[in-house]
Coordinates of C-alpha atoms in Angstrom, one line a residue:
M1 CA 22.8 -91.1 -34.3
K2 CA 21.2 -87.7 -33.8
T3 CA 22.1 -85.0 -36.3
L4 CA 22.4 -81.3 -35.8
R5 CA 19.9 -78.9 -37.4
L6 CA 21.1 -76.3 -39.8
L7 CA 20.5 -72.6 -39.7
P8 CA 17.5 -71.2 -41.7
S9 CA 18.3 -70.8 -45.4
A10 CA 18.0 -67.0 -45.2
L11 CA 20.7 -66.8 -42.5
L12 CA 22.9 -69.3 -44.3
A13 CA 22.7 -67.1 -47.4
S14 CA 23.8 -64.1 -45.4
L15 CA 27.0 -65.7 -44.2
T16 CA 30.1 -65.6 -46.4
A17 CA 31.7 -68.8 -47.5
A18 CA 34.7 -68.0 -45.5
S19 CA 32.8 -67.5 -42.3
R20 CA 31.0 -70.8 -42.8
A21 CA 34.2 -72.7 -43.5
P22 CA 35.2 -73.5 -39.9
F23 CA 32.4 -75.9 -39.4
Q24 CA 32.2 -77.6 -42.8
Q25 CA 33.8 -80.7 -41.3
V26 CA 30.5 -81.2 -39.4
L27 CA 27.7 -79.5 -41.3
D28 CA 27.4 -79.7 -45.1
A29 CA 25.7 -76.5 -45.9
A30 CA 25.6 -77.1 -49.6
S31 CA 23.5 -80.2 -49.3
G32 CA 21.5 -79.0 -46.3
K33 CA 22.3 -82.2 -44.4
A34 CA 24.4 -82.9 -41.4
A35 CA 27.7 -84.7 -42.2
P36 CA 28.1 -88.2 -40.7
M37 CA 29.6 -88.1 -37.2
R38 CA 31.8 -91.1 -36.6
D39 CA 33.9 -91.9 -33.5
D40 CA 37.1 -91.0 -35.3
I41 CA 40.4 -90.5 -33.5
G42 CA 41.2 -86.8 -33.2
V43 CA 44.0 -85.4 -35.3
G44 CA 46.2 -82.4 -34.8
H45 CA 48.5 -81.3 -32.0
F46 CA 45.8 -80.3 -29.6
S47 CA 44.0 -83.7 -29.7
E48 CA 47.3 -85.6 -29.6
W49 CA 48.4 -83.6 -26.5
S50 CA 45.1 -84.1 -24.7
R51 CA 45.1 -87.8 -25.4
A52 CA 48.7 -88.3 -24.4
T53 CA 48.1 -86.3 -21.2
K54 CA 45.2 -88.4 -20.2
K55 CA 47.3 -91.6 -20.9
Q56 CA 50.2 -90.3 -18.8
F57 CA 47.9 -89.4 -15.9
L58 CA 46.4 -92.9 -15.8
I59 CA 49.9 -94.4 -16.0
D60 CA 51.1 -92.2 -13.1
W61 CA 48.0 -93.0 -11.1
Q62 CA 48.8 -96.7 -11.4
A63 CA 52.4 -95.9 -10.3
G64 CA 51.2 -93.9 -7.3
K65 CA 52.3 -90.6 -8.6
Q66 CA 49.1 -88.6 -8.1
S67 CA 51.1 -85.9 -6.2
E68 CA 52.7 -84.8 -9.5
W69 CA 49.5 -83.7 -11.1
V70 CA 47.3 -80.6 -11.2
F71 CA 43.7 -80.9 -12.1
V72 CA 42.1 -78.0 -13.9
M73 CA 38.3 -78.2 -13.5
G74 CA 35.3 -76.3 -14.6
N75 CA 31.9 -76.5 -13.0
E76 CA 29.7 -79.6 -13.1
A77 CA 27.3 -78.3 -15.7
G78 CA 30.0 -78.8 -18.3
D79 CA 29.1 -76.1 -20.7
L80 CA 31.5 -74.9 -23.5
D81 CA 32.9 -72.1 -21.4
S82 CA 33.9 -74.4 -18.5
M83 CA 35.3 -77.1 -20.8
T84 CA 37.3 -74.7 -22.9
S85 CA 38.6 -72.8 -19.8
A86 CA 39.9 -76.0 -18.3
L87 CA 41.5 -77.3 -21.4
T88 CA 43.2 -74.0 -22.2
W89 CA 44.7 -73.5 -18.7
A90 CA 45.9 -77.1 -18.5
Y91 CA 47.6 -76.8 -21.9
H92 CA 49.2 -73.5 -20.8
L93 CA 50.4 -74.8 -17.4
E94 CA 52.1 -77.8 -19.0
H95 CA 53.7 -76.0 -21.9
S96 CA 54.8 -72.9 -20.1
T97 CA 56.8 -74.9 -17.6
Q98 CA 58.0 -77.7 -19.8
N99 CA 61.6 -76.3 -20.2
T100 CA 61.9 -75.3 -16.5
S101 CA 63.4 -77.0 -13.5
N102 CA 59.9 -77.6 -12.1
P103 CA 57.6 -78.7 -15.0
T104 CA 53.9 -79.0 -14.3
K105 CA 51.8 -82.0 -15.1
A106 CA 48.3 -80.7 -15.7
I107 CA 45.1 -82.2 -17.0
A108 CA 41.7 -80.8 -17.6
L109 CA 38.9 -82.7 -15.6
L110 CA 35.4 -82.3 -17.0
Q111 CA 33.1 -82.7 -14.0
T112 CA 30.5 -84.6 -15.9
Q113 CA 29.9 -88.1 -17.3
T114 CA 31.3 -89.0 -20.7
D115 CA 27.9 -89.8 -22.1
A116 CA 26.6 -86.4 -20.9
L117 CA 29.1 -84.5 -23.1
D118 CA 27.0 -84.9 -26.2
L119 CA 23.9 -83.7 -24.4
R120 CA 25.2 -80.2 -25.3
P121 CA 25.3 -80.2 -29.2
E122 CA 27.2 -77.0 -29.2
N123 CA 30.1 -78.7 -27.3
K124 CA 30.0 -81.6 -29.7
L125 CA 30.2 -79.2 -32.7
A126 CA 33.0 -77.1 -31.2
L127 CA 35.1 -80.2 -30.3
K128 CA 34.6 -81.7 -33.8
N129 CA 35.8 -78.4 -35.3
S130 CA 38.8 -78.6 -33.1
K131 CA 39.5 -82.1 -34.4
M132 CA 39.0 -83.8 -31.1
T133 CA 38.0 -87.5 -30.9
S134 CA 34.3 -87.7 -31.4
G135 CA 34.0 -90.4 -28.7
H136 CA 35.8 -88.1 -26.3
D137 CA 38.6 -90.6 -25.6
D138 CA 41.0 -87.7 -25.4
L139 CA 39.1 -86.0 -22.5
L140 CA 39.1 -87.0 -18.8
T141 CA 35.6 -87.1 -17.3
M142 CA 34.3 -87.8 -13.8
D143 CA 33.2 -91.4 -14.5
E144 CA 36.8 -92.2 -15.7
L145 CA 38.5 -91.2 -12.5
P146 CA 40.2 -94.3 -11.2
E147 CA 39.9 -93.1 -7.6
D148 CA 37.2 -91.6 -5.4
P149 CA 37.5 -87.7 -5.6
E150 CA 37.6 -87.4 -1.8
T151 CA 40.7 -89.5 -1.5
L152 CA 42.3 -88.3 -4.8
A153 CA 41.9 -84.7 -3.6
L154 CA 44.4 -85.4 -0.8
K155 CA 47.0 -86.8 -3.1
L156 CA 47.0 -84.3 -6.0
R157 CA 49.6 -81.5 -6.2
G158 CA 46.6 -79.2 -6.4
I159 CA 43.6 -78.1 -8.4
V160 CA 42.7 -75.0 -10.4
L161 CA 39.1 -73.8 -10.5
V162 CA 37.7 -72.3 -13.7
D163 CA 34.2 -70.9 -14.2
H164 CA 33.2 -71.5 -10.5
A165 CA 34.2 -69.8 -7.3
S166 CA 34.6 -72.7 -4.9
P167 CA 35.1 -76.4 -5.2
L168 CA 32.5 -79.1 -4.8
R169 CA 32.5 -80.8 -1.4
K170 CA 34.2 -83.8 -2.8
W171 CA 37.3 -81.7 -3.8
E172 CA 37.5 -79.5 -0.6
A173 CA 40.5 -81.3 0.7
A174 CA 42.6 -80.4 -2.4
K175 CA 45.0 -77.5 -2.4
I176 CA 43.5 -74.7 -4.6
L177 CA 46.3 -73.3 -6.7
S178 CA 44.4 -70.8 -8.8
I179 CA 40.8 -69.6 -9.5
F180 CA 39.4 -67.9 -12.6
D181 CA 35.7 -67.0 -12.4
H182 CA 33.2 -64.4 -13.7
H183 CA 30.7 -64.9 -10.9
V184 CA 30.6 -63.9 -7.3
D185 CA 33.8 -64.1 -5.2
K186 CA 33.0 -66.4 -2.2
G187 CA 36.4 -65.7 -0.5
T188 CA 37.7 -69.2 -1.3
A189 CA 41.4 -69.8 -1.3
P190 CA 42.6 -66.1 -0.7
D191 CA 46.2 -67.1 -1.3
A192 CA 45.6 -68.8 -4.7
S193 CA 47.5 -67.3 -7.6
P194 CA 46.4 -66.2 -10.1
R195 CA 43.1 -65.5 -8.4
I196 CA 40.9 -63.7 -10.9
F197 CA 37.3 -62.6 -10.5
E198 CA 35.9 -60.3 -13.1
K199 CA 32.5 -59.7 -14.7
V200 CA 32.9 -60.8 -18.3
A201 CA 30.7 -62.7 -20.8
S202 CA 33.0 -65.7 -20.9
C203 CA 35.4 -67.1 -18.3
T204 CA 37.5 -68.3 -21.2
S205 CA 38.4 -64.7 -21.8
L206 CA 40.0 -64.4 -18.3
V207 CA 41.9 -67.6 -18.9
A208 CA 43.1 -66.6 -22.4
R209 CA 44.1 -63.1 -21.2
Q210 CA 46.2 -64.6 -18.4
M211 CA 47.7 -67.2 -20.7
F212 CA 48.9 -64.5 -23.1
T213 CA 50.2 -62.3 -20.4
E214 CA 52.4 -65.1 -19.2
F215 CA 53.1 -66.4 -22.8
Y216 CA 54.6 -63.1 -23.9
K217 CA 57.0 -63.2 -20.9
L218 CA 58.4 -66.7 -21.7
P219 CA 62.0 -66.8 -23.0
E220 CA 60.7 -69.0 -25.8
E221 CA 57.2 -69.3 -27.1
Y222 CA 55.5 -72.7 -27.1
H223 CA 53.3 -73.9 -29.9
L224 CA 49.7 -72.8 -29.8
P225 CA 47.7 -75.1 -32.0
H226 CA 45.0 -73.5 -34.1
E227 CA 42.5 -76.1 -32.9
L228 CA 42.8 -74.7 -29.3
L229 CA 42.7 -71.1 -30.5
E230 CA 39.5 -71.7 -32.4
L231 CA 37.9 -73.6 -29.5
I232 CA 38.7 -70.5 -27.3
L233 CA 37.1 -68.2 -29.8
S234 CA 34.0 -70.5 -30.0
A235 CA 33.5 -70.3 -26.2
I236 CA 33.8 -66.5 -26.1
S237 CA 31.6 -66.2 -29.2
I238 CA 28.6 -68.2 -27.9
D239 CA 28.8 -66.5 -24.4
S240 CA 29.0 -63.0 -25.8
G241 CA 26.5 -63.4 -28.6
G242 CA 29.2 -63.1 -31.3
L243 CA 30.8 -60.2 -29.3
A244 CA 27.5 -58.3 -29.1
S245 CA 27.6 -58.4 -25.3
A246 CA 31.3 -58.6 -24.9
T247 CA 33.2 -56.6 -22.3
A248 CA 36.5 -54.9 -23.0
T249 CA 38.2 -58.0 -21.6
D250 CA 36.3 -60.4 -23.9
L251 CA 37.1 -58.2 -26.9
D252 CA 40.8 -57.9 -26.1
A253 CA 41.1 -61.6 -25.4
S254 CA 39.3 -62.4 -28.7
K255 CA 41.7 -60.1 -30.6
R256 CA 44.8 -61.7 -29.1
V257 CA 43.6 -65.2 -29.9
F258 CA 42.2 -64.3 -33.3
E259 CA 45.4 -62.9 -34.7
R260 CA 47.1 -66.2 -34.1
S261 CA 44.3 -68.4 -35.4
Q262 CA 43.6 -69.7 -38.9
W263 CA 40.8 -67.1 -39.1
A264 CA 43.2 -64.2 -38.8
D265 CA 42.7 -63.0 -42.4
R266 CA 39.0 -62.5 -41.8
D267 CA 37.0 -59.8 -40.0
L268 CA 36.9 -60.5 -36.3
H269 CA 33.3 -59.4 -35.7
E270 CA 31.9 -61.1 -38.8
Q271 CA 33.7 -64.4 -37.9
M272 CA 32.6 -64.3 -34.3
E273 CA 29.0 -63.6 -35.3
A274 CA 29.1 -66.5 -37.8
V275 CA 30.5 -68.9 -35.2
D276 CA 27.9 -67.8 -32.6
S277 CA 25.2 -68.5 -35.2
W278 CA 26.4 -72.0 -35.8
L279 CA 26.9 -72.9 -32.2
S280 CA 23.6 -71.2 -31.0
D281 CA 21.7 -73.1 -33.7
A282 CA 23.3 -76.4 -32.5
K283 CA 22.6 -75.5 -28.9
K284 CA 18.8 -75.4 -29.6
D285 CA 18.8 -78.9 -31.1
L286 CA 17.4 -80.7 -28.1
D287 CA 14.1 -82.0 -29.3
D288 CA 15.4 -85.6 -29.4
L289 CA 16.6 -85.6 -25.8
S290 CA 14.6 -87.5 -23.2
V291 CA 13.3 -86.0 -19.9
R292 CA 16.2 -87.7 -18.1
D293 CA 18.7 -86.3 -20.4
L294 CA 17.2 -82.8 -20.1
L295 CA 17.4 -83.1 -16.4
R296 CA 21.1 -84.0 -16.4
R297 CA 22.5 -81.9 -19.3
D298 CA 22.7 -78.7 -17.3
W299 CA 22.7 -79.7 -13.7
K300 CA 24.6 -78.2 -10.8
G301 CA 24.5 -79.3 -7.2
D302 CA 26.5 -80.0 -4.0
L303 CA 26.1 -80.8 -0.3
V304 CA 24.8 -78.0 1.9
D305 CA 25.3 -77.9 5.7
T306 CA 22.5 -77.0 8.1
P307 CA 23.0 -75.4 11.5
S308 CA 21.5 -77.9 13.8
P309 CA 22.2 -81.6 14.7
R310 CA 18.4 -82.1 14.1
T311 CA 18.9 -81.1 10.5
P312 CA 21.6 -83.1 8.7
T313 CA 23.7 -82.0 5.7
V314 CA 21.6 -82.4 2.5
S315 CA 22.3 -82.7 -1.2
L316 CA 20.8 -79.9 -3.2
G317 CA 20.6 -79.8 -7.0
F318 CA 19.5 -77.4 -9.8
A319 CA 18.6 -78.4 -13.3
S320 CA 18.1 -75.8 -16.1
I321 CA 15.8 -76.8 -18.9
P322 CA 14.7 -74.8 -22.0
Y323 CA 11.3 -76.4 -22.1
S324 CA 8.0 -75.9 -20.2
L325 CA 6.9 -78.6 -17.8
D326 CA 4.0 -79.3 -20.1
E327 CA 6.4 -79.9 -23.0
Q328 CA 8.5 -82.2 -20.9
I329 CA 5.5 -84.2 -19.8
E330 CA 4.7 -84.8 -23.5
K331 CA 8.2 -86.3 -23.8
T332 CA 7.5 -89.1 -21.3
G333 CA 6.4 -92.5 -22.3
F334 CA 2.9 -92.1 -21.0
G335 CA 2.7 -88.4 -21.6
E336 CA 1.3 -87.9 -18.1
L337 CA 2.2 -85.7 -15.1
F338 CA 2.9 -88.7 -12.9
H339 CA 5.4 -90.1 -15.4
W340 CA 7.4 -86.9 -15.4
F341 CA 7.8 -87.0 -11.6
A342 CA 8.6 -90.8 -11.8
V343 CA 11.4 -90.1 -14.3
H344 CA 12.6 -87.1 -12.2
A345 CA 12.5 -89.3 -9.0
A346 CA 14.6 -92.0 -10.7
W347 CA 17.2 -89.4 -11.7
T348 CA 17.5 -87.8 -8.3
A349 CA 17.6 -91.2 -6.6
S350 CA 20.5 -92.2 -8.9
I351 CA 22.6 -89.2 -7.7
N352 CA 21.4 -89.2 -4.1
T353 CA 19.8 -85.8 -4.1
D354 CA 17.6 -84.8 -1.3
I355 CA 16.1 -81.6 -2.7
D356 CA 16.0 -80.7 -6.4
I357 CA 15.0 -77.5 -8.2
C358 CA 14.1 -77.6 -11.9
L359 CA 14.3 -74.2 -13.6
N360 CA 12.4 -74.3 -16.8
K361 CA 12.2 -71.5 -19.4
Y362 CA 10.3 -71.0 -22.6
K363 CA 8.5 -68.5 -24.7
I364 CA 4.8 -67.9 -25.5
K365 CA 3.2 -65.7 -28.1
T366 CA 1.0 -62.8 -26.8
K367 CA -2.2 -61.6 -28.4
D368 CA -0.2 -58.9 -30.3
G369 CA 2.1 -61.5 -31.8
K370 CA 5.1 -60.8 -29.6
K371 CA 7.0 -63.4 -27.7
K372 CA 7.0 -63.4 -23.9
K373 CA 9.6 -65.2 -21.7
I374 CA 8.1 -67.5 -19.0
R375 CA 10.0 -69.3 -16.3
E376 CA 9.0 -72.2 -14.0
I377 CA 10.4 -73.5 -10.7
V378 CA 9.8 -77.1 -9.8
L379 CA 10.5 -78.0 -6.2
T380 CA 10.8 -81.6 -4.9
V381 CA 12.1 -83.0 -1.7
R382 CA 12.9 -86.7 -1.1
D383 CA 12.7 -88.6 2.2
D384 CA 14.8 -91.7 1.4
V385 CA 18.4 -90.4 1.1
R386 CA 19.7 -88.4 4.1
I387 CA 16.5 -87.2 5.7
D388 CA 13.4 -88.9 6.9
K389 CA 9.7 -88.0 6.2
V390 CA 9.4 -85.5 9.1
Q391 CA 12.6 -83.7 8.1
A392 CA 11.7 -83.7 4.4
D393 CA 8.3 -82.2 5.2
A394 CA 9.9 -79.4 7.3
L395 CA 12.6 -78.7 4.7
F396 CA 10.0 -78.5 1.9
K397 CA 8.0 -75.9 3.9
A398 CA 11.1 -73.9 4.6
V399 CA 12.2 -73.7 1.0
R400 CA 8.7 -73.1 -0.2
K401 CA 8.3 -70.2 2.2
A402 CA 11.6 -68.7 1.1
L403 CA 10.7 -68.8 -2.5
E404 CA 7.2 -67.5 -2.1
G405 CA 8.4 -64.8 0.3
E406 CA 10.8 -63.4 -2.4
E407 CA 8.5 -60.7 -3.8
S408 CA 10.8 -59.8 -6.7
L409 CA 10.1 -63.2 -8.2
G410 CA 6.3 -62.7 -8.4
L411 CA 5.6 -66.4 -8.2
K412 CA 2.3 -67.8 -9.3
E413 CA 1.1 -71.4 -8.8
W414 CA 1.3 -73.6 -11.9
H415 CA -2.0 -74.2 -13.6
R416 CA -1.9 -77.9 -12.5
A417 CA -0.6 -77.3 -9.0
G418 CA -3.7 -79.0 -7.6
E419 CA -2.6 -82.3 -9.0
L420 CA 0.8 -82.4 -7.3
A421 CA 1.7 -84.8 -4.6
S422 CA 3.3 -84.3 -1.2
R423 CA 6.5 -82.3 -1.3
Q424 CA 6.0 -81.2 -4.9
M425 CA 5.4 -77.7 -6.0
V426 CA 5.5 -75.8 -9.3
W427 CA 5.4 -72.0 -9.9
T428 CA 5.6 -69.8 -12.9
H429 CA 7.0 -66.3 -13.1
E430 CA 8.1 -63.6 -15.5
S431 CA 10.9 -62.0 -13.4
G432 CA 13.7 -63.3 -15.6
A433 CA 15.5 -64.8 -12.5
G434 CA 17.5 -67.9 -13.4
R435 CA 19.8 -70.2 -11.4
K436 CA 22.1 -67.4 -10.4
V437 CA 19.2 -65.7 -8.5
I438 CA 17.2 -68.7 -7.3
R439 CA 20.1 -70.8 -6.1
P440 CA 21.2 -68.4 -3.3
I441 CA 17.6 -68.1 -2.1
V442 CA 17.3 -71.8 -1.8
E443 CA 20.7 -72.4 -0.3
E444 CA 20.1 -69.8 2.4
A445 CA 16.8 -71.4 3.3
V446 CA 18.6 -74.8 3.7
R447 CA 21.5 -73.3 5.7
T448 CA 19.1 -71.7 8.1
W449 CA 16.7 -74.6 8.3
D450 CA 16.1 -75.9 11.8
M451 CA 13.4 -78.0 13.4
A452 CA 11.7 -77.5 16.7
V453 CA 12.6 -79.9 19.5

């Protein structure tokens, strides 16, 4: 089983024993080796609650009681922020209403596959520190849903969106009860309550703030397990660089959570910096992942409608990968360009994606010894899912034109662009634009795509 790399010795030495303590269950800093990771059953109130909630949902589904349940779901990339936001709000919904005449049954749904959870080492480390089951039996994931989302959406009491502004197409039929997001407000579910959009480092901060606002108004406080509190702090820490880029909201939420956590006797900023260091180091430990795993570990996508009957709805996806295409090619069995595209094609075929965008990022050293950030865009369009060859050719041209026409990106053809096949293109750029910038450009090109009669 893959282990997690440790921090450089100089950085380890700079951290106090107290600040290192939270993650000693996973990393043995004294020996310099990763502690063994077994599929142990989680311990503590938080894991027990999560496991019991999952069990009760499955029992109620079997009994046809789906209408009693609220799903709290993060985005499909499944990062620590989305996962923690969903778990936190589900816990709050259930516990804040448990002594009322209208108790809420709520469960966090992680919109990823169970075996994909460990493709994010920082998630694995944070969950281990929160004493959750290492095999994730206490978490509900997409591949464990006993019913198709399109039909289940109609039967649920409702859904809560965290860390994304609108539901995936498969959940559109569900009633949206609340939204928490730190991205762009798309106008979805204007009557949802609470409905919170605010630019912060971590969506978990918005959820934690609302949780405590309601928590303090309760006639009787419910139990807040330290494992959950420390998971919240972990999510805020890694998204804010140990509070270095925190907003006032992130900082206030951290203070509220911190004073009730087991870390309360330590310095807030020192502890958050230490936690960020541990998690960020783990996050970089991706060298053992295959190309297929890199493609799916941070993937977002959905169906996009087009304006004309001549251009059907298509499935569009975006993968974010912290390696150059050349480095990814070396990871393939043959170490050749053709094999990377074969692996990529097999992955997109398995998820029925028509058009896929891979967003790669990496650093190179300049002549003066400094590091420069480089990004790549890999565009591919299939003709064997929802669209035929003629449509695929036209869609490829439309998206390519949109990307190359965006002057702010400053796209340059990849050094091996001449070797690419039909409906494949790769560019490099130094604009710093990631998925939040590229995705709207591509989606707009797809939405306005039409074909001449």
